Coordinates of N, CA and C in Angstrom, one line a residue:
M93 N 67.2 -45.4 -121.3 CA 68.1 -45.5 -120.1 C 67.4 -44.9 -118.9
T94 N 67.5 -45.6 -117.8 CA 66.8 -45.0 -116.6 C 67.8 -44.4 -115.7
D95 N 67.4 -43.4 -114.9 CA 68.2 -42.7 -114.0 C 68.3 -43.6 -112.7
F96 N 69.5 -44.0 -112.3 CA 69.7 -44.7 -111.1 C 70.5 -43.9 -110.1
I97 N 69.9 -43.6 -109.0 CA 70.5 -42.8 -107.9 C 70.8 -43.7 -106.7
T98 N 72.0 -43.8 -106.3 CA 72.3 -44.7 -105.1 C 71.8 -44.0 -103.9
Y99 N 71.7 -44.8 -102.8 CA 71.3 -44.3 -101.5 C 72.2 -43.2 -101.1
Q100 N 73.5 -43.4 -101.2 CA 74.5 -42.4 -100.8 C 74.4 -41.1 -101.6
E101 N 74.1 -41.2 -102.9 CA 73.8 -40.0 -103.7 C 72.6 -39.2 -103.2
R102 N 71.6 -40.0 -102.8 CA 70.4 -39.3 -102.2 C 70.7 -38.6 -100.9
L103 N 71.5 -39.3 -100.1 CA 71.9 -38.6 -98.8 C 72.7 -37.4 -99.1
D104 N 73.7 -37.4 -100.0 CA 74.5 -36.3 -100.4 C 73.6 -35.1 -101.0
Y105 N 72.6 -35.5 -101.7 CA 71.7 -34.5 -102.3 C 70.8 -33.8 -101.2
I106 N 70.4 -34.6 -100.2 CA 69.7 -34.0 -99.1 C 70.5 -33.0 -98.4
V107 N 71.8 -33.4 -98.1 CA 72.7 -32.5 -97.4 C 72.9 -31.2 -98.3
Q108 N 73.1 -31.3 -99.6 CA 73.3 -30.2 -100.4 C 72.1 -29.3 -100.4
L109 N 70.9 -29.8 -100.4 CA 69.6 -29.0 -100.4 C 69.5 -28.4 -99.0
A110 N 69.8 -29.1 -97.9 CA 69.7 -28.6 -96.6 C 70.6 -27.4 -96.3
K111 N 71.8 -27.5 -96.9 CA 72.7 -26.4 -96.8 C 72.2 -25.0 -97.3
T112 N 71.3 -25.1 -98.3 CA 70.7 -23.9 -98.9 C 69.2 -23.8 -98.5
S113 N 68.8 -24.5 -97.5 CA 67.4 -24.5 -97.0 C 66.4 -24.6 -98.1
S114 N 66.7 -25.6 -99.0 CA 65.7 -25.8 -100.1 C 65.2 -27.2 -100.3
T115 N 65.1 -28.0 -99.1 CA 64.6 -29.3 -99.2 C 63.1 -29.3 -99.4
G116 N 62.4 -28.3 -98.8 CA 61.0 -28.3 -98.7 C 60.5 -29.2 -97.6
T117 N 59.3 -29.5 -97.6 CA 58.7 -30.4 -96.6 C 59.2 -31.8 -96.8
P118 N 59.0 -32.7 -95.8 CA 59.4 -34.1 -96.0 C 58.6 -34.7 -97.2
E119 N 57.4 -34.3 -97.4 CA 56.6 -34.8 -98.5 C 57.1 -34.4 -99.8
S120 N 57.5 -33.1 -99.9 CA 58.0 -32.6 -101.2 C 59.4 -33.2 -101.5
L121 N 60.2 -33.4 -100.4 CA 61.5 -33.9 -100.6 C 61.4 -35.4 -101.1
A122 N 60.4 -36.1 -100.5 CA 60.2 -37.5 -100.9 C 59.8 -37.6 -102.4
T123 N 59.0 -36.6 -102.8 CA 58.6 -36.6 -104.2 C 59.8 -36.3 -105.1
K124 N 60.7 -35.3 -104.7 CA 61.9 -35.0 -105.5 C 62.8 -36.2 -105.7
L125 N 62.9 -37.0 -104.6 CA 63.8 -38.2 -104.6 C 63.2 -39.5 -105.1
G126 N 61.9 -39.4 -105.3 CA 61.2 -40.6 -105.7 C 61.1 -41.7 -104.7
V127 N 61.0 -41.3 -103.4 CA 60.9 -42.2 -102.3 C 59.7 -41.9 -101.4
S128 N 59.5 -42.7 -100.4 CA 58.4 -42.4 -99.5 C 58.8 -41.4 -98.4
K129 N 57.8 -40.8 -97.7 CA 58.1 -39.8 -96.6 C 58.8 -40.6 -95.5
R130 N 58.4 -41.8 -95.2 CA 59.1 -42.6 -94.2 C 60.6 -42.9 -94.6
T131 N 60.9 -43.1 -95.8 CA 62.3 -43.2 -96.2 C 63.0 -42.0 -96.0
I132 N 62.4 -40.8 -96.2 CA 63.1 -39.5 -95.9 C 63.4 -39.5 -94.4
K133 N 62.5 -39.8 -93.6 CA 62.7 -39.8 -92.1 C 63.9 -40.7 -91.8
R134 N 63.9 -41.9 -92.4 CA 65.1 -42.8 -92.1 C 66.4 -42.2 -92.6
M135 N 66.3 -41.6 -93.7 CA 67.6 -41.0 -94.3 C 68.1 -39.8 -93.4
I136 N 67.2 -39.1 -92.9 CA 67.5 -38.0 -91.9 C 68.2 -38.6 -90.7
F137 N 67.6 -39.7 -90.2 CA 68.2 -40.4 -89.1 C 69.6 -40.8 -89.4
V138 N 69.8 -41.4 -90.5 CA 71.1 -41.9 -90.9 C 72.1 -40.7 -91.0
L139 N 71.7 -39.6 -91.5 CA 72.6 -38.4 -91.6 C 72.9 -37.9 -90.2
R140 N 72.0 -37.9 -89.3 CA 72.3 -37.5 -87.9 C 73.2 -38.5 -87.2
E141 N 73.1 -39.8 -87.5 CA 74.0 -40.8 -87.0 C 75.4 -40.6 -87.5
K142 N 75.5 -40.1 -88.7 CA 76.8 -39.8 -89.3 C 77.4 -38.5 -88.7
G143 N 76.7 -37.8 -87.9 CA 77.2 -36.6 -87.2 C 76.8 -35.3 -88.0
I144 N 75.9 -35.4 -88.9 CA 75.5 -34.2 -89.7 C 74.4 -33.5 -88.9
P145 N 74.5 -32.3 -88.5 CA 73.5 -31.6 -87.6 C 72.4 -31.0 -88.5
I146 N 71.5 -31.9 -88.9 CA 70.4 -31.5 -89.7 C 69.1 -31.5 -88.9
K147 N 68.3 -30.4 -89.1 CA 67.1 -30.2 -88.3 C 66.0 -29.7 -89.3
Y148 N 64.8 -29.9 -88.9 CA 63.6 -29.4 -89.7 C 63.2 -28.1 -89.1
N149 N 63.1 -27.0 -89.9 CA 62.7 -25.7 -89.5 C 61.2 -25.6 -89.8
R150 N 60.3 -25.6 -88.8 CA 58.9 -25.6 -89.1 C 58.4 -24.2 -89.7
N151 N 59.1 -23.2 -89.3 CA 58.7 -21.8 -89.8 C 59.0 -21.7 -91.3
L152 N 60.2 -22.2 -91.7 CA 60.6 -22.2 -93.2 C 60.1 -23.4 -93.9
M153 N 59.6 -24.4 -93.2 CA 59.2 -25.7 -93.8 C 60.2 -26.3 -94.7
T154 N 61.4 -26.5 -94.1 CA 62.6 -27.1 -94.8 C 63.6 -27.6 -93.8
Y155 N 64.3 -28.6 -94.2 CA 65.5 -29.1 -93.4 C 66.6 -28.1 -93.6
Q156 N 67.4 -28.0 -92.5 CA 68.6 -27.1 -92.6 C 69.7 -27.8 -91.8
I157 N 70.9 -27.4 -92.3 CA 72.1 -27.9 -91.6 C 72.5 -26.8 -90.6
L158 N 72.5 -27.2 -89.3 CA 72.8 -26.3 -88.2 C 74.3 -25.9 -88.3
T159 N 74.6 -24.6 -88.1 CA 76.0 -24.2 -88.0 C 76.3 -23.8 -86.6
Q160 N 77.5 -24.0 -86.1 CA 77.9 -23.7 -84.8 C 78.1 -22.3 -84.5

């Protein structure tokens, strides 16, 4: 049996990881999700379009959810 993860499940997983600052770099996140770096960039764009305040922290080298 193969593991099938839907696009929405991947988006939810990115948000979950970003809340704990544990996505890693776009490259490592792409590896975790089995997608390309470009797909990660598109997924981050989709999350932002949905109103999720996600940003990449260059110092910590991870995506984070911004809190107000």
